[in-house]
PDB file of N, CA and C in Angstrom:
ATOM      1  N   UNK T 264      13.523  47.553 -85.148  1.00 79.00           N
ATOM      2  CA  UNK T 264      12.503  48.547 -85.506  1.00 79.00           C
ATOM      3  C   UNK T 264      13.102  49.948 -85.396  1.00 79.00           C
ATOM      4  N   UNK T 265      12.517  50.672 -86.424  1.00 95.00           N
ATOM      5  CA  UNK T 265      13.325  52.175 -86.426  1.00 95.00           C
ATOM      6  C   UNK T 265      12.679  53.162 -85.305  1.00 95.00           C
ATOM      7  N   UNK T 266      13.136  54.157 -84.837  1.00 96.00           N
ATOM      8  CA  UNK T 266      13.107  54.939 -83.380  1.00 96.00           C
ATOM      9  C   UNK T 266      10.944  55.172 -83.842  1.00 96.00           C
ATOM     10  N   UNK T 267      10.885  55.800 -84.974  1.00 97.00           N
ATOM     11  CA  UNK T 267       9.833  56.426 -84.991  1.00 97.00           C
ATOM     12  C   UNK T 267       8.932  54.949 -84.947  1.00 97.00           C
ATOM     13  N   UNK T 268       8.930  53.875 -85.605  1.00 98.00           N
ATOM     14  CA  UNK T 268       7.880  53.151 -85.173  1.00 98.00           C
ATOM     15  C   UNK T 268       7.596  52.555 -83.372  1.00 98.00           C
ATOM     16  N   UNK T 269       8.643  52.508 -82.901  1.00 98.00           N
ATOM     17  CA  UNK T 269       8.698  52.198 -81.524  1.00 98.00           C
ATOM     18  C   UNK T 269       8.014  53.707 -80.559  1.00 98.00           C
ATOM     19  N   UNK T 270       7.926  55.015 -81.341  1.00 98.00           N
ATOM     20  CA  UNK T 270       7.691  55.988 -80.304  1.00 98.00           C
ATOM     21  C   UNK T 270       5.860  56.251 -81.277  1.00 98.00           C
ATOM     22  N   UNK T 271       5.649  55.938 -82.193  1.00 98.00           N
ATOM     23  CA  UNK T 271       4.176  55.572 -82.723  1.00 98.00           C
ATOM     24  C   UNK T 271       3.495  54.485 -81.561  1.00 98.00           C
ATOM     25  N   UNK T 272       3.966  53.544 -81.203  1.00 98.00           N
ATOM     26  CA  UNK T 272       3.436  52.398 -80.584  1.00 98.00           C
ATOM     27  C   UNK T 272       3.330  52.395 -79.202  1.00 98.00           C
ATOM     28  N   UNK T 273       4.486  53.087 -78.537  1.00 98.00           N
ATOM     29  CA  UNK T 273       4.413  53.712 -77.298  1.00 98.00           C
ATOM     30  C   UNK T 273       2.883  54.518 -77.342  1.00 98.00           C
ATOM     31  N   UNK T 274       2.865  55.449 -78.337  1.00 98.00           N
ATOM     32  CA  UNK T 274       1.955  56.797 -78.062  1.00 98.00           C
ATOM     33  C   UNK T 274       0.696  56.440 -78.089  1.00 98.00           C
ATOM     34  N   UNK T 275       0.263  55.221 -79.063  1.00 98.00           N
ATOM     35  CA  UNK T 275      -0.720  54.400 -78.937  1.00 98.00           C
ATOM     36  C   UNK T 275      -0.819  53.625 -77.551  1.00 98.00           C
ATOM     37  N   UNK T 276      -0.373  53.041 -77.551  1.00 98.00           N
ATOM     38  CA  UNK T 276      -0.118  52.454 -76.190  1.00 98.00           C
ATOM     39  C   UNK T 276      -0.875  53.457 -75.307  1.00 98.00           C
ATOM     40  N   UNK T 277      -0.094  54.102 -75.115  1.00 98.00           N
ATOM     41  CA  UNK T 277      -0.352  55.249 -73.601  1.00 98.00           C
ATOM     42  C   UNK T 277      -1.877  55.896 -73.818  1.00 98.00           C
ATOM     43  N   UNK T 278      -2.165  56.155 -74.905  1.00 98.00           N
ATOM     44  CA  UNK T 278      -3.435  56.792 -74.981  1.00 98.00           C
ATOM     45  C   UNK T 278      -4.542  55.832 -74.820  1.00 98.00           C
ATOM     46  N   UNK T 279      -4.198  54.524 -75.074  1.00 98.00           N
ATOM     47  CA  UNK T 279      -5.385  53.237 -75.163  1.00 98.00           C
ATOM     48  C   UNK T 279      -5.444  53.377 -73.687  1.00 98.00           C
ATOM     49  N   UNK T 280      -4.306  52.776 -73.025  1.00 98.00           N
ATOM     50  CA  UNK T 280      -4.468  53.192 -71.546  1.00 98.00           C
ATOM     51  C   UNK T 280      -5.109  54.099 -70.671  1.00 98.00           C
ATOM     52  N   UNK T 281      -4.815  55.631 -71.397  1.00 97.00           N
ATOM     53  CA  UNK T 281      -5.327  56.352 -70.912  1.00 97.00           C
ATOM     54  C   UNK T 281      -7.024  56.312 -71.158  1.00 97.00           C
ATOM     55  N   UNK T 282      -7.451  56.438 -71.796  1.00 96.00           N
ATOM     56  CA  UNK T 282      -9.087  56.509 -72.334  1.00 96.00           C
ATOM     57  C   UNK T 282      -9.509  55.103 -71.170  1.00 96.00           C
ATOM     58  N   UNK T 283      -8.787  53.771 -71.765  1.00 94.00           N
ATOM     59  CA  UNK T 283      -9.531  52.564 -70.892  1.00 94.00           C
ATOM     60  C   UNK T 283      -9.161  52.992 -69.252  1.00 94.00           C
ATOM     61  N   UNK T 284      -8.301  54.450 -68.718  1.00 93.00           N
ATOM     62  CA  UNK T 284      -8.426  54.658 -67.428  1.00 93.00           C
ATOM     63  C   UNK T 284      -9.381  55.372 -67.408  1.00 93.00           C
ATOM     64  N   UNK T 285      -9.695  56.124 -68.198  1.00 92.00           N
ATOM     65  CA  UNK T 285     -11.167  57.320 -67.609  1.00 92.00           C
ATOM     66  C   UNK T 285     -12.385  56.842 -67.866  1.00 92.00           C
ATOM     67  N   UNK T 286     -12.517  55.950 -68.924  1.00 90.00           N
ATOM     68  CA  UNK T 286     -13.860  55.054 -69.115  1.00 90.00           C
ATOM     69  C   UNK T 286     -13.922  54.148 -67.741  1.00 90.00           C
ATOM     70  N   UNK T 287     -12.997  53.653 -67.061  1.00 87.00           N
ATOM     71  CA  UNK T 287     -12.952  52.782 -65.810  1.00 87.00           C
ATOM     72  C   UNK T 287     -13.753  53.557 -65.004  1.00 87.00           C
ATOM     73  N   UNK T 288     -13.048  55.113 -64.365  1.00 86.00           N
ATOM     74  CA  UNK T 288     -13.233  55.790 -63.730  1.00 86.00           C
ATOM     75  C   UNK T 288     -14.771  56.379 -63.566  1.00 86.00           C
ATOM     76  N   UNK T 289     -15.177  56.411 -65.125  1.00 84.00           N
ATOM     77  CA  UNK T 289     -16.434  56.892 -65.575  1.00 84.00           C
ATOM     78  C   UNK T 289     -17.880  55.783 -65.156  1.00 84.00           C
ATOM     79  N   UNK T 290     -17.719  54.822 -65.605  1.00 80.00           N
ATOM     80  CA  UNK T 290     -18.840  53.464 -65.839  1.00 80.00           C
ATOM     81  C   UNK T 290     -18.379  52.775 -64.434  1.00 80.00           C
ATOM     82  N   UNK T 291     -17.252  51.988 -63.490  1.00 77.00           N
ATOM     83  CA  UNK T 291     -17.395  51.723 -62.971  1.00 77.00           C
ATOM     84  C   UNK T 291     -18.369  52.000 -61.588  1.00 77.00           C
ATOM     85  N   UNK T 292     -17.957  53.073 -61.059  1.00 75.00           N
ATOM     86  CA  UNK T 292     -18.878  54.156 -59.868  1.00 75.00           C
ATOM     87  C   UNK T 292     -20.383  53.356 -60.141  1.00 75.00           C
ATOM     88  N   UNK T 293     -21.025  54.159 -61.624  1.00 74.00           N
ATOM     89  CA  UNK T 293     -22.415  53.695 -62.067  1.00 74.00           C
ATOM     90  C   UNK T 293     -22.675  52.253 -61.512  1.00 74.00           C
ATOM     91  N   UNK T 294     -21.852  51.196 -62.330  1.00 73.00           N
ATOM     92  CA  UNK T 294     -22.282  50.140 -62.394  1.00 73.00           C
ATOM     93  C   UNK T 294     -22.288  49.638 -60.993  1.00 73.00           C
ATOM     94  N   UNK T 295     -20.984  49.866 -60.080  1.00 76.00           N
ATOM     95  CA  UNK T 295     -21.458  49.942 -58.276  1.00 76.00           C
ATOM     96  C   UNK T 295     -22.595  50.228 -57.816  1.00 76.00           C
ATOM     97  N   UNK T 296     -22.705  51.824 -58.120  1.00 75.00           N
ATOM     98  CA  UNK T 296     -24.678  51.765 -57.641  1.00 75.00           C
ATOM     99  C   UNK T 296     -25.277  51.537 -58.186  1.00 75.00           C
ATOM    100  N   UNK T 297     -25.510  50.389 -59.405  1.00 75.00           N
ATOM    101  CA  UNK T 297     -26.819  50.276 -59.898  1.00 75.00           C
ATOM    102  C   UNK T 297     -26.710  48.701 -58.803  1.00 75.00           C
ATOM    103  N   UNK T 298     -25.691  47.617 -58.646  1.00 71.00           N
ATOM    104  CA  UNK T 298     -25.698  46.744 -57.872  1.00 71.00           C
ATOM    105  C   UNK T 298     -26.269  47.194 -56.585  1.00 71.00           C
ATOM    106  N   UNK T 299     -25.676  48.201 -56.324  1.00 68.00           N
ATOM    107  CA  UNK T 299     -25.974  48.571 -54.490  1.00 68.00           C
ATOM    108  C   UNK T 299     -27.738  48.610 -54.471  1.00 68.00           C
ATOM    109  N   UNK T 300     -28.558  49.485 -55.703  1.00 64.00           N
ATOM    110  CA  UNK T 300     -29.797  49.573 -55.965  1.00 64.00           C
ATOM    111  C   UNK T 300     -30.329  47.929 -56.125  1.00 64.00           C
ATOM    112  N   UNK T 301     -30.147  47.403 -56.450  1.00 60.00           N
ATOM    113  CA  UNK T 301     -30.854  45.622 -56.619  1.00 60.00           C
ATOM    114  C   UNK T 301     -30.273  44.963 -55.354  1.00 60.00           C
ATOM    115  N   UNK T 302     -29.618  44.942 -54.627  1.00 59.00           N
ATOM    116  CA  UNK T 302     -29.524  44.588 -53.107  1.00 59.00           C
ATOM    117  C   UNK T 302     -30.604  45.381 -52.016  1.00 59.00           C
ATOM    118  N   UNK T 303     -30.688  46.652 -52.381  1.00 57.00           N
ATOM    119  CA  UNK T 303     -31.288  47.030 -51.441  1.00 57.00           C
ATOM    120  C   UNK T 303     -33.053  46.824 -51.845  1.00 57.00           C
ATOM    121  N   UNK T 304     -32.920  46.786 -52.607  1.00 56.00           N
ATOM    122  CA  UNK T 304     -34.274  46.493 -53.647  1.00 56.00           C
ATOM    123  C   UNK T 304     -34.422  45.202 -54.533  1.00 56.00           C
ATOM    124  N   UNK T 305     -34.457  44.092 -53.881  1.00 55.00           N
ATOM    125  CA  UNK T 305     -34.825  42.889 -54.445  1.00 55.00           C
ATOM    126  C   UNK T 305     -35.984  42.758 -55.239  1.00 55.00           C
ATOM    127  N   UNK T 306     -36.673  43.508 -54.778  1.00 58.00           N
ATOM    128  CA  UNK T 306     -38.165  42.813 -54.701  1.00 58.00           C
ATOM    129  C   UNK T 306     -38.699  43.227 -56.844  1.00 58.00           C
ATOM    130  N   UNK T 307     -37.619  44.367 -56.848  1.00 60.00           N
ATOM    131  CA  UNK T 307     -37.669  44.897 -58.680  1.00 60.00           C
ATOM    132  C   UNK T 307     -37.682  43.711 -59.219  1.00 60.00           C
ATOM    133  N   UNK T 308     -36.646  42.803 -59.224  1.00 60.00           N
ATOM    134  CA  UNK T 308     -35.424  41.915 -60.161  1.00 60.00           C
ATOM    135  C   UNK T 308     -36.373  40.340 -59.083  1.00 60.00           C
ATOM    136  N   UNK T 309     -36.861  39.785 -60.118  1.00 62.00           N
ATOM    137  CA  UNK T 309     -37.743  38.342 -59.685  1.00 62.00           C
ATOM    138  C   UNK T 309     -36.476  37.532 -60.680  1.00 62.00           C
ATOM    139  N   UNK T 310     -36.102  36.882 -60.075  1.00 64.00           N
ATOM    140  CA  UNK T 310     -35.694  35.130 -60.631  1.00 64.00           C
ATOM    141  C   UNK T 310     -36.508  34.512 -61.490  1.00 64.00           C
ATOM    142  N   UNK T 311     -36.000  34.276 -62.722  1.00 65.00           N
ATOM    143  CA  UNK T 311     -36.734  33.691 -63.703  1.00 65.00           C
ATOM    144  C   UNK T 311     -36.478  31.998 -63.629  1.00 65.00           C
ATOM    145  N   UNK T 312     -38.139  31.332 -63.638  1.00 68.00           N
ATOM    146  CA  UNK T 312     -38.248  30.149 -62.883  1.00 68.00           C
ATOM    147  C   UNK T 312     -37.390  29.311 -63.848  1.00 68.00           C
TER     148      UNK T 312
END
């Protein structure tokens, strides 16, 4: 493969990475306290028979 397609694929690369690190950073936290909220608060969320 010639230099420029290998430094295209890198740059992709690194940026997919990067975004799927700040979306991690972003939504995970949330999705922690919305769990921590239904533990401490069962009584919302009933078991469907």
């Amino acid at each position: 493969m010639s230099d420029q397609v290998v430094l295209a694929l890198t740059a992709v690369t690194v940026l997919a990475l990067l975004l799927f690190t700040v979306a991690a950073f972003k939504y995970v936290p949330e999705a922690l306290r919305e769990e921590e909220e239904e533990e401490s608060e069962p009584e919302q969320h009933r078991p469907v028979a």
